[in-house]
Coordinates of N, CA and C in Angstrom, one line a residue:
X775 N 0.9 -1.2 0.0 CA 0.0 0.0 0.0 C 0.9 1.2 0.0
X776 N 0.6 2.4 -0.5 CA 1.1 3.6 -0.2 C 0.3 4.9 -0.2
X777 N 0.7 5.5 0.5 CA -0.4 6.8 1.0 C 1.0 8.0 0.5
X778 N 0.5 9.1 -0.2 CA 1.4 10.1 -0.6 C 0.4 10.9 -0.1
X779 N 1.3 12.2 0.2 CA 1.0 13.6 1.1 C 1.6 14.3 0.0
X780 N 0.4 15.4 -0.5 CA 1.1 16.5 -1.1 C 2.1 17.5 -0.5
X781 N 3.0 17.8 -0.5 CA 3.7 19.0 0.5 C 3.3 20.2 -0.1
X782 N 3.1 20.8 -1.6 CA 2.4 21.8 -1.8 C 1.2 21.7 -2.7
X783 N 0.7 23.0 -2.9 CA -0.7 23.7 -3.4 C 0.0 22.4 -5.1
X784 N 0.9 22.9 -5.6 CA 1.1 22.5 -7.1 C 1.6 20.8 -7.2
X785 N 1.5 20.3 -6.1 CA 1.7 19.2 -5.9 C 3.0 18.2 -6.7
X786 N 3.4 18.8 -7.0 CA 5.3 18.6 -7.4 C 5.9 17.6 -6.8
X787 N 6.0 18.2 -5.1 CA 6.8 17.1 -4.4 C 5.3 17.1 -3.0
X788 N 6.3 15.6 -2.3 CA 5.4 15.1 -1.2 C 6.0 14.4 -0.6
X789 N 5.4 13.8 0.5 CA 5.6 12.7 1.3 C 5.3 11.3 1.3
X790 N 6.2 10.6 1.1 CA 5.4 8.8 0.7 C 5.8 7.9 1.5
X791 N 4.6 6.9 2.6 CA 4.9 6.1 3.0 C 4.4 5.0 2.1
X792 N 5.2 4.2 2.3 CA 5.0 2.6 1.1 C 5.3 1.6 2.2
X793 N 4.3 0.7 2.3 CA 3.9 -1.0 2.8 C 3.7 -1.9 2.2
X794 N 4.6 -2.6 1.9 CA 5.1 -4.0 1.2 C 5.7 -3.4 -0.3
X795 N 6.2 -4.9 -0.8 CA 5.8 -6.1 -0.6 C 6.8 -6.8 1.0
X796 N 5.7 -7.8 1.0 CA 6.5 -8.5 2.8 C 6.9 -7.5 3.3
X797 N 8.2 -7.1 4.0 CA 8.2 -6.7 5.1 C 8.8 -5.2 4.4
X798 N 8.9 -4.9 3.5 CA 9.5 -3.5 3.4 C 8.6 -2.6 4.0
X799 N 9.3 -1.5 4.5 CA 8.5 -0.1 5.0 C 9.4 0.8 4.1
X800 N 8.7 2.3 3.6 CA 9.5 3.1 3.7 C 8.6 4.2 4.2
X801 N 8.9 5.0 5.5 CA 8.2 5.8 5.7 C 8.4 7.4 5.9
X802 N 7.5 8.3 5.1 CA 7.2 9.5 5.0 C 8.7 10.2 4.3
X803 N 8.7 9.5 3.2 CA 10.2 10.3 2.5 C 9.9 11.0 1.3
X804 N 10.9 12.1 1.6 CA 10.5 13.1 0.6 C 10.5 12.3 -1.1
X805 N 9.7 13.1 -2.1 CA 9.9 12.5 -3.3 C 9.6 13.8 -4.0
X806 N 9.6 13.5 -5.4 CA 9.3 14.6 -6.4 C 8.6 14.0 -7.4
X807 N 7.3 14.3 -7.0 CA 6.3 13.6 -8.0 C 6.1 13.9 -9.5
X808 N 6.9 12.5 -10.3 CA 7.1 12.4 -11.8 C 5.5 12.1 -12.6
X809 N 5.2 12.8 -13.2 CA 4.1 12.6 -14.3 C 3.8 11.6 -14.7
X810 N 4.7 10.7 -14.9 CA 4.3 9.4 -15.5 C 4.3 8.3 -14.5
X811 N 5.7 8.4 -13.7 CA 5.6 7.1 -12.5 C 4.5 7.5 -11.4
X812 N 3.8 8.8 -11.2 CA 2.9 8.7 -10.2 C 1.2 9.1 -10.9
X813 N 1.1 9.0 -11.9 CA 0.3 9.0 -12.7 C -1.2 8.9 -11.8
X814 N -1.2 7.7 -11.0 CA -2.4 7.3 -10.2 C -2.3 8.4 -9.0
X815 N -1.5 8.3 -8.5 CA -1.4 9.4 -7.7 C -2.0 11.2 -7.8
X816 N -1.5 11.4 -8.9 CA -2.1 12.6 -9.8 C -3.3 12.8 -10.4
X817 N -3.7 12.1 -10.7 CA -5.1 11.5 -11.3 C -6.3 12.0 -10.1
X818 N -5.9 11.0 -8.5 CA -6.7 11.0 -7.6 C -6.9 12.7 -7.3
X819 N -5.7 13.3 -7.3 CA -5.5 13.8 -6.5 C -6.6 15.5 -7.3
X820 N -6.0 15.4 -8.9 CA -6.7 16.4 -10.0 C -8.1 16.3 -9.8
X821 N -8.7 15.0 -10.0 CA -9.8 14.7 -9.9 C -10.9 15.1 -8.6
X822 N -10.0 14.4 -7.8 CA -10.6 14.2 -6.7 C -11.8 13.0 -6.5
X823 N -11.2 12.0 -6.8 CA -12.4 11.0 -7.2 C -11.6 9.4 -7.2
X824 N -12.2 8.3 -6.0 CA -11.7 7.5 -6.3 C -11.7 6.6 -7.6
X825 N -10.6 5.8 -7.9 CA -11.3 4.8 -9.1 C -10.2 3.7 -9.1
X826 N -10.3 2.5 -9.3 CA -10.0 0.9 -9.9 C -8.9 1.4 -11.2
X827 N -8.1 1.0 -10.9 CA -7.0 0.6 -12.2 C -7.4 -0.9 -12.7
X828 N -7.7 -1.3 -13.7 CA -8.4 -2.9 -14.2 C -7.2 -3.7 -14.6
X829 N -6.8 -4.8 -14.6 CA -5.8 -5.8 -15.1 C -5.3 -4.8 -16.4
X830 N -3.7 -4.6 -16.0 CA -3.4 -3.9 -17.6 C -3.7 -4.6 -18.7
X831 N -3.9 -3.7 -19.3 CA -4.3 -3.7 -21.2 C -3.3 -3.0 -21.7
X832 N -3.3 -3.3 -23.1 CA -1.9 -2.3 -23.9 C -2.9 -1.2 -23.8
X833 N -1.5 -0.2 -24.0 CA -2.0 1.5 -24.0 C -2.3 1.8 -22.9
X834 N -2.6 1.2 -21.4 CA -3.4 1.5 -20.3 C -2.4 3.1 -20.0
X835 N -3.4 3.9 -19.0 CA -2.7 5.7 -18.9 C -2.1 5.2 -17.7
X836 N -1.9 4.4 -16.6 CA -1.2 4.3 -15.6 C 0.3 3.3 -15.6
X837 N 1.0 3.4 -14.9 CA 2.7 2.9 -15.1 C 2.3 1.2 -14.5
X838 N 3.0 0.4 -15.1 CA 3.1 -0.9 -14.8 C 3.5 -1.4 -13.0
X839 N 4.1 -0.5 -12.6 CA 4.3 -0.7 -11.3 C 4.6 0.8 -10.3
X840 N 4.6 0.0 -9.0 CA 4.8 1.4 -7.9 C 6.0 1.1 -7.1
X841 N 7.1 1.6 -7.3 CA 8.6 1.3 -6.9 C 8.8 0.6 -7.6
X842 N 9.3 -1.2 -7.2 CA 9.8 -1.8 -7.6 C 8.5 -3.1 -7.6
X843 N 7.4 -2.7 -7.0 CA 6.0 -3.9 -7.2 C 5.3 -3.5 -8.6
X844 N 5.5 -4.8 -9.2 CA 4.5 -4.7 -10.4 C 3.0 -4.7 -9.9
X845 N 2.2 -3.8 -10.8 CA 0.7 -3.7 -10.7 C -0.2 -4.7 -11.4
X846 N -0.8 -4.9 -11.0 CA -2.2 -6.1 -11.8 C -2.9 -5.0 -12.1
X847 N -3.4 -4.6 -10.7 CA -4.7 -3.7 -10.3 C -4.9 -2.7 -9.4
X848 N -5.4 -2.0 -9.2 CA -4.8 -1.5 -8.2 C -6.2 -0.5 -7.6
X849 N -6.4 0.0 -6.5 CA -7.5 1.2 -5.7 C -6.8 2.3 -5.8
X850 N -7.1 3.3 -5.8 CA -6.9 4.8 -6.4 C -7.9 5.9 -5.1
X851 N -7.6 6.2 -4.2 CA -8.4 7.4 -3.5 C -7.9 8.8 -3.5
X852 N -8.5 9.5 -3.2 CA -7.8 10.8 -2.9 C -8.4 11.0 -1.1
X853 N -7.3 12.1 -0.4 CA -7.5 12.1 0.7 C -7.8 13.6 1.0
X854 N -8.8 13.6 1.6 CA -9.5 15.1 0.9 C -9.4 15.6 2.5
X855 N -9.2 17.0 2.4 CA -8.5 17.7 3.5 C -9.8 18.9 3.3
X856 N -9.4 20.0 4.3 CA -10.5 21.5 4.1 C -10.3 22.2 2.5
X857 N -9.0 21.9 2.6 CA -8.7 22.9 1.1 C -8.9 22.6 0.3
X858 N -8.8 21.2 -0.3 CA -8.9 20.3 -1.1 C -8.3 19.1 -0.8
X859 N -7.7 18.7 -1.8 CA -7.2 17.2 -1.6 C -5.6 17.3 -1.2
X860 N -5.4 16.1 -0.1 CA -4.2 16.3 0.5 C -3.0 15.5 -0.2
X861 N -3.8 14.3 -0.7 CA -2.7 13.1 -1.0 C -3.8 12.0 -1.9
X862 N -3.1 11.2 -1.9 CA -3.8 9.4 -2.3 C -3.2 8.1 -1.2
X863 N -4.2 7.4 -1.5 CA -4.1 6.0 -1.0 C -3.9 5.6 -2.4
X864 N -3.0 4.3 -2.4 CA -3.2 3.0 -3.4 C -3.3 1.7 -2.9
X865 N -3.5 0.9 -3.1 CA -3.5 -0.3 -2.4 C -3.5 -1.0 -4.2
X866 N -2.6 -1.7 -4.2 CA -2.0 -2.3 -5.8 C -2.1 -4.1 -5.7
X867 N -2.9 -4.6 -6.5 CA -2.8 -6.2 -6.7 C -3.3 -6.4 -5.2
X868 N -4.8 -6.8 -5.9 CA -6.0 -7.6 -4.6 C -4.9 -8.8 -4.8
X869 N -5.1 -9.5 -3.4 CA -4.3 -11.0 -3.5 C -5.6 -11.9 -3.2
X870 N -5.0 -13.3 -3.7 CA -6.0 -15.0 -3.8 C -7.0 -14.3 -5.4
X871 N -7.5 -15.3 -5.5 CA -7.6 -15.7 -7.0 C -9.0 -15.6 -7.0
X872 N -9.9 -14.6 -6.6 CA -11.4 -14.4 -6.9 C -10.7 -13.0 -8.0
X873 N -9.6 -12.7 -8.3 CA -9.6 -11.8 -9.5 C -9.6 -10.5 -9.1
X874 N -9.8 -9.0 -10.0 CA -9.9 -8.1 -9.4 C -10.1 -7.8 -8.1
X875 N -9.9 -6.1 -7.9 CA -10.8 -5.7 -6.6 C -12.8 -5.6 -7.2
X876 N -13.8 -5.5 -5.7 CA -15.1 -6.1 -6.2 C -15.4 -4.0 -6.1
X877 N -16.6 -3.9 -6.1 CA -17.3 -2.6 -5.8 C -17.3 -2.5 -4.2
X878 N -17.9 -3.5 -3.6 CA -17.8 -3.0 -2.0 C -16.5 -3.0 -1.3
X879 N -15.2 -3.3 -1.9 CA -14.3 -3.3 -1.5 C -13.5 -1.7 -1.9
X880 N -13.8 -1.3 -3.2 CA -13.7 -0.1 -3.2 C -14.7 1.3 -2.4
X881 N -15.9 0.5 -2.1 CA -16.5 1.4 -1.0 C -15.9 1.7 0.7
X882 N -15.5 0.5 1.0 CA -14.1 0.7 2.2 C -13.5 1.2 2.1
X883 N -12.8 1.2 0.8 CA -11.3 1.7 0.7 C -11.4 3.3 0.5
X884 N -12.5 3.8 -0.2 CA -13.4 5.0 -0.1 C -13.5 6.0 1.2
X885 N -14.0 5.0 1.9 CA -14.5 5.2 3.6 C -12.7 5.6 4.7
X886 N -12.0 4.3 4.3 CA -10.9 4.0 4.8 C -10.2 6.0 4.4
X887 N -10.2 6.1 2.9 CA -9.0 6.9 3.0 C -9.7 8.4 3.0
X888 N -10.9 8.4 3.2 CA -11.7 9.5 3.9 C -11.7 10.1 5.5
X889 N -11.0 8.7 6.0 CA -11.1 8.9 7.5 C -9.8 9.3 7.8
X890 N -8.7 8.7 7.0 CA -7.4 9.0 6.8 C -7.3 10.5 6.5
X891 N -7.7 11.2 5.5 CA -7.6 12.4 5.3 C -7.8 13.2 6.5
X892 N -9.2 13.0 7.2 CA -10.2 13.7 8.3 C -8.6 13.6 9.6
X893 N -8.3 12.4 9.6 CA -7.4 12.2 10.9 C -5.9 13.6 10.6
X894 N -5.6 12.9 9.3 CA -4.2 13.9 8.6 C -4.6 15.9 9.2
X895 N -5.9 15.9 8.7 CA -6.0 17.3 8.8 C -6.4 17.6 10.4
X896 N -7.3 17.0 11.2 CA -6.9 16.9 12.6 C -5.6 17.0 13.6
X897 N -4.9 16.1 13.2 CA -3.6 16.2 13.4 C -2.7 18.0 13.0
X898 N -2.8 18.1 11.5 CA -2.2 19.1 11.4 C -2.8 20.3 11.8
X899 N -4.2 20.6 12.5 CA -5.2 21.4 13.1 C -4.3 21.6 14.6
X900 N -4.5 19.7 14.9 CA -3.7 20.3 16.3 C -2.3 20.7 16.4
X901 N -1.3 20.1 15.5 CA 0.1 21.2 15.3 C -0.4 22.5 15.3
X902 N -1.2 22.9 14.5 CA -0.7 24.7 14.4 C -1.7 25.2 15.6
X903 N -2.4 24.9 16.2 CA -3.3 25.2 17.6 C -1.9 25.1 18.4
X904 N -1.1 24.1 18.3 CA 0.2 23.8 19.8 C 1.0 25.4 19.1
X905 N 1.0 25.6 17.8 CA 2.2 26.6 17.6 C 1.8 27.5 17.9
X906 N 0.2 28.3 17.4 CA -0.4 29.2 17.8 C -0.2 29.5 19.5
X907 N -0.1 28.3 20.4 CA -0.2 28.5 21.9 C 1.1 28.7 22.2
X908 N 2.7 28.5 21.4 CA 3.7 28.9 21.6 C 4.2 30.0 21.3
X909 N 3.9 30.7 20.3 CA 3.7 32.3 20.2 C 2.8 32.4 20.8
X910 N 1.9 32.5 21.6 CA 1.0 33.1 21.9 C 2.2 33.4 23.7
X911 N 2.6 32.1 24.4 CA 3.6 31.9 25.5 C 4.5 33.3 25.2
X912 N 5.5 32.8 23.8 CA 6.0 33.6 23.8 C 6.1 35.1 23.9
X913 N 5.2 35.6 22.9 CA 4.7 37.1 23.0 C 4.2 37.5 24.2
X914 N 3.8 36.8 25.0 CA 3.9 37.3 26.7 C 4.8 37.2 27.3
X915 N 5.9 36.5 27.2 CA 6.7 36.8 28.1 C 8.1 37.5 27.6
X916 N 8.0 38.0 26.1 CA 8.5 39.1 25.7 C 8.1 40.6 25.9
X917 N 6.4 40.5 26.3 CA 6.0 41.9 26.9 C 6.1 42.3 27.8
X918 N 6.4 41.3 28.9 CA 6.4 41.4 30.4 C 7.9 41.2 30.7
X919 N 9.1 41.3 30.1 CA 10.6 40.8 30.8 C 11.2 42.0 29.6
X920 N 12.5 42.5 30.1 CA 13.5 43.2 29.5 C 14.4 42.6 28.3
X921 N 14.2 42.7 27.0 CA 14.6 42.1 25.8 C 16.0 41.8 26.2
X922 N 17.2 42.9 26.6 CA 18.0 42.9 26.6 C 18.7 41.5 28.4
X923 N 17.9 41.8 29.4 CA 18.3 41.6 30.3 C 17.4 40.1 30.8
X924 N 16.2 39.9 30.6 CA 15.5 39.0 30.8 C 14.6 39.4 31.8
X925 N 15.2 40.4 32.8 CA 14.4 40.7 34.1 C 12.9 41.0 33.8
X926 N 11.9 40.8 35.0 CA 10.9 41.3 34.9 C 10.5 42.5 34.4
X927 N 9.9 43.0 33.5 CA 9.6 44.6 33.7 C 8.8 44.9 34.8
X928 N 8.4 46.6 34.4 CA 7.5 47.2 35.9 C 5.9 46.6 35.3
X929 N 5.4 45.9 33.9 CA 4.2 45.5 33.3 C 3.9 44.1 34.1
X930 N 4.9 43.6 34.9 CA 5.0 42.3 35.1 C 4.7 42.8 36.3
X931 N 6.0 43.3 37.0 CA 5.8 44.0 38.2 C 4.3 44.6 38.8
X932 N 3.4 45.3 37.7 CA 1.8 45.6 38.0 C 1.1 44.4 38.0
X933 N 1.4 43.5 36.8 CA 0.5 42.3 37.2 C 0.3 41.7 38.0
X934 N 1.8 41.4 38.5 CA 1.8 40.8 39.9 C 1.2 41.2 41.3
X935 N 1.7 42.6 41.1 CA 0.6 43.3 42.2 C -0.8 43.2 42.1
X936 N -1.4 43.3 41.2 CA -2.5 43.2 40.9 C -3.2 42.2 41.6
X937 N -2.6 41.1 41.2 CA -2.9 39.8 41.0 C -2.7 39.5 42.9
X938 N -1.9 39.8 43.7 CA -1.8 39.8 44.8 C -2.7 40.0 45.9
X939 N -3.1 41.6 45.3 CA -4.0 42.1 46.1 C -5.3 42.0 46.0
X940 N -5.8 41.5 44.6 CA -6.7 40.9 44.4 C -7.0 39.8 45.3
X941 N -5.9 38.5 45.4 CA -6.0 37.3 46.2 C -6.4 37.7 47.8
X942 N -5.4 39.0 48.8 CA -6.0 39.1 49.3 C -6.9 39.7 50.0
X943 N -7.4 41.0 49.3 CA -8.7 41.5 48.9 C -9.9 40.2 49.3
X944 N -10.0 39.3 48.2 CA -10.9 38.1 48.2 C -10.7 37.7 50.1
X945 N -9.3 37.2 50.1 CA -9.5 36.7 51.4 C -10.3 37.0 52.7
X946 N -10.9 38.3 52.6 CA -11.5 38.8 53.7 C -10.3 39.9 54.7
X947 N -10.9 40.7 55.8 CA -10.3 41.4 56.4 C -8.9 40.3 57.2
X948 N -7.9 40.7 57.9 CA -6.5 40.6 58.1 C -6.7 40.1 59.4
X949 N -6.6 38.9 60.5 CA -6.8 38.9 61.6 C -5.8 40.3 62.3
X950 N -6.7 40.6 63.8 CA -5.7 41.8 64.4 C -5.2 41.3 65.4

Protein backbone atom coordinates (compact mmCIF):
# COMPACT_ATOMS: atom_id res chain seq x y z
CA UNK A 1 0.00 0.00 0.00
CA UNK A 2 1.14 3.62 -0.20
CA UNK A 3 -0.38 6.83 1.04
CA UNK A 4 1.44 10.07 -0.59
CA UNK A 5 0.96 13.60 1.08
CA UNK A 6 1.15 16.54 -1.06
CA UNK A 7 3.70 18.96 0.45
CA UNK A 8 2.37 21.80 -1.85
CA UNK A 9 -0.69 23.71 -3.39
CA UNK A 10 1.12 22.48 -7.15
CA UNK A 11 1.69 19.18 -5.93
CA UNK A 12 5.26 18.56 -7.35
CA UNK A 13 6.79 17.06 -4.37
CA UNK A 14 5.38 15.05 -1.19
CA UNK A 15 5.64 12.70 1.31
CA UNK A 16 5.36 8.82 0.72
CA UNK A 17 4.86 6.10 3.00
CA UNK A 18 5.04 2.59 1.08
CA UNK A 19 3.94 -1.01 2.78
CA UNK A 20 5.10 -3.96 1.20
CA UNK A 21 5.79 -6.07 -0.65
CA UNK A 22 6.54 -8.46 2.82
CA UNK A 23 8.24 -6.67 5.11
CA UNK A 24 9.45 -3.52 3.44
CA UNK A 25 8.52 -0.14 5.05
CA UNK A 26 9.53 3.11 3.69
CA UNK A 27 8.21 5.83 5.68
CA UNK A 28 7.24 9.47 4.95
CA UNK A 29 10.21 10.29 2.49
CA UNK A 30 10.47 13.11 0.58
CA UNK A 31 9.89 12.54 -3.32
CA UNK A 32 9.32 14.61 -6.39
CA UNK A 33 6.30 13.57 -7.96
CA UNK A 34 7.07 12.39 -11.75
CA UNK A 35 4.05 12.62 -14.33
CA UNK A 36 4.32 9.41 -15.52
CA UNK A 37 5.58 7.08 -12.48
CA UNK A 38 2.86 8.65 -10.24
CA UNK A 39 0.25 9.02 -12.68
CA UNK A 40 -2.36 7.33 -10.22
CA UNK A 41 -1.45 9.44 -7.69
CA UNK A 42 -2.09 12.60 -9.82
CA UNK A 43 -5.11 11.48 -11.34
CA UNK A 44 -6.73 10.97 -7.59
CA UNK A 45 -5.46 13.85 -6.48
CA UNK A 46 -6.65 16.40 -10.00
CA UNK A 47 -9.84 14.70 -9.88
CA UNK A 48 -10.65 14.17 -6.70
CA UNK A 49 -12.42 10.99 -7.17
CA UNK A 50 -11.67 7.52 -6.31
CA UNK A 51 -11.29 4.77 -9.14
CA UNK A 52 -9.98 0.90 -9.92
CA UNK A 53 -7.01 0.62 -12.25
CA UNK A 54 -8.41 -2.94 -14.24
CA UNK A 55 -5.79 -5.79 -15.13
CA UNK A 56 -3.41 -3.91 -17.55
CA UNK A 57 -4.31 -3.73 -21.21
CA UNK A 58 -1.89 -2.34 -23.88
CA UNK A 59 -2.02 1.53 -24.01
CA UNK A 60 -3.44 1.46 -20.26
CA UNK A 61 -2.69 5.71 -18.91
CA UNK A 62 -1.20 4.31 -15.59
CA UNK A 63 2.67 2.85 -15.11
CA UNK A 64 3.07 -0.93 -14.84
CA UNK A 65 4.28 -0.72 -11.29
CA UNK A 66 4.78 1.41 -7.91
CA UNK A 67 8.61 1.31 -6.87
CA UNK A 68 9.82 -1.85 -7.64
CA UNK A 69 6.00 -3.90 -7.21
CA UNK A 70 4.47 -4.74 -10.41
CA UNK A 71 0.68 -3.70 -10.65
CA UNK A 72 -2.22 -6.05 -11.78
CA UNK A 73 -4.74 -3.65 -10.32
CA UNK A 74 -4.82 -1.46 -8.18
CA UNK A 75 -7.53 1.20 -5.74
CA UNK A 76 -6.88 4.79 -6.41
CA UNK A 77 -8.44 7.37 -3.49
CA UNK A 78 -7.78 10.84 -2.90
CA UNK A 79 -7.45 12.07 0.66
CA UNK A 80 -9.49 15.08 0.88
CA UNK A 81 -8.54 17.71 3.51
CA UNK A 82 -10.50 21.51 4.12
CA UNK A 83 -8.73 22.88 1.15
CA UNK A 84 -8.92 20.28 -1.15
CA UNK A 85 -7.16 17.18 -1.61
CA UNK A 86 -4.17 16.27 0.55
CA UNK A 87 -2.72 13.13 -0.99
CA UNK A 88 -3.83 9.43 -2.34
CA UNK A 89 -4.15 6.02 -0.96
CA UNK A 90 -3.15 3.03 -3.44
CA UNK A 91 -3.46 -0.28 -2.44
CA UNK A 92 -2.04 -2.31 -5.82
CA UNK A 93 -2.77 -6.19 -6.70
CA UNK A 94 -5.97 -7.62 -4.59
CA UNK A 95 -4.32 -10.97 -3.49
CA UNK A 96 -5.96 -14.99 -3.79
CA UNK A 97 -7.56 -15.72 -7.03
CA UNK A 98 -11.37 -14.37 -6.94
CA UNK A 99 -9.57 -11.83 -9.53
CA UNK A 100 -9.91 -8.12 -9.37
CA UNK A 101 -10.79 -5.72 -6.60
CA UNK A 102 -15.08 -6.11 -6.24
CA UNK A 103 -17.27 -2.57 -5.84
CA UNK A 104 -17.79 -3.02 -2.04
CA UNK A 105 -14.33 -3.30 -1.51
CA UNK A 106 -13.75 -0.13 -3.16
CA UNK A 107 -16.45 1.42 -0.96
CA UNK A 108 -14.10 0.69 2.24
CA UNK A 109 -11.26 1.72 0.75
CA UNK A 110 -13.39 5.00 -0.08
CA UNK A 111 -14.49 5.17 3.58
CA UNK A 112 -10.93 4.01 4.81
CA UNK A 113 -9.05 6.90 3.02
CA UNK A 114 -11.67 9.46 3.87
CA UNK A 115 -11.06 8.86 7.48
CA UNK A 116 -7.45 9.05 6.83
CA UNK A 117 -7.64 12.36 5.31
CA UNK A 118 -10.17 13.65 8.28
CA UNK A 119 -7.36 12.20 10.93
CA UNK A 120 -4.20 13.88 8.57
CA UNK A 121 -5.96 17.26 8.78
CA UNK A 122 -6.86 16.92 12.57
CA UNK A 123 -3.58 16.17 13.39
CA UNK A 124 -2.25 19.13 11.42
CA UNK A 125 -5.17 21.43 13.08
CA UNK A 126 -3.74 20.34 16.28
CA UNK A 127 0.08 21.19 15.34
CA UNK A 128 -0.67 24.74 14.38
CA UNK A 129 -3.30 25.20 17.61
CA UNK A 130 0.16 23.83 19.77
CA UNK A 131 2.22 26.58 17.60
CA UNK A 132 -0.39 29.16 17.80
CA UNK A 133 -0.25 28.54 21.88
CA UNK A 134 3.67 28.91 21.61
CA UNK A 135 3.75 32.29 20.20
CA UNK A 136 1.00 33.15 21.94
CA UNK A 137 3.63 31.87 25.53
CA UNK A 138 5.99 33.64 23.75
CA UNK A 139 4.74 37.09 22.95
CA UNK A 140 3.85 37.33 26.68
CA UNK A 141 6.67 36.81 28.08
CA UNK A 142 8.53 39.08 25.70
CA UNK A 143 6.05 41.90 26.92
CA UNK A 144 6.37 41.42 30.36
CA UNK A 145 10.59 40.77 30.80
CA UNK A 146 13.47 43.20 29.49
CA UNK A 147 14.65 42.13 25.79
CA UNK A 148 18.03 42.88 26.64
CA UNK A 149 18.35 41.57 30.31
CA UNK A 150 15.51 38.97 30.84
CA UNK A 151 14.44 40.66 34.05
CA UNK A 152 10.90 41.31 34.92
CA UNK A 153 9.63 44.63 33.73
CA UNK A 154 7.48 47.17 35.92
CA UNK A 155 4.19 45.54 33.28
CA UNK A 156 5.04 42.32 35.09
CA UNK A 157 5.76 43.96 38.21
CA UNK A 158 1.76 45.64 38.01
CA UNK A 159 0.46 42.31 37.20
CA UNK A 160 1.78 40.78 39.88
CA UNK A 161 0.57 43.27 42.21
CA UNK A 162 -2.46 43.25 40.95
CA UNK A 163 -2.86 39.77 41.04
CA UNK A 164 -1.78 39.85 44.81
CA UNK A 165 -4.04 42.14 46.13
CA UNK A 166 -6.74 40.86 44.39
CA UNK A 167 -6.01 37.25 46.24
CA UNK A 168 -5.97 39.15 49.29
CA UNK A 169 -8.68 41.48 48.93
CA UNK A 170 -10.90 38.06 48.22
CA UNK A 171 -9.54 36.71 51.44
CA UNK A 172 -11.49 38.84 53.69
CA UNK A 173 -10.30 41.37 56.39
CA UNK A 174 -6.54 40.64 58.09
CA UNK A 175 -6.83 38.88 61.57
CA UNK A 176 -5.68 41.77 64.43
Amino acid sequence: AELTLSVADDHESGLRTIVGPGDAVSTMASIRLDPVADAMHLAAVRDGASFAVVPRTTGAPYPDRIGTTPVRDALVAPLAGDRGDIGSMIIPNRQGSLGTFRPDEMRLFETLAHHAGVALENGRLGRSLSDLHAVKDQLRHQAMHDSLTGLGNSDLLLERLESALSRRFQAGPMPV
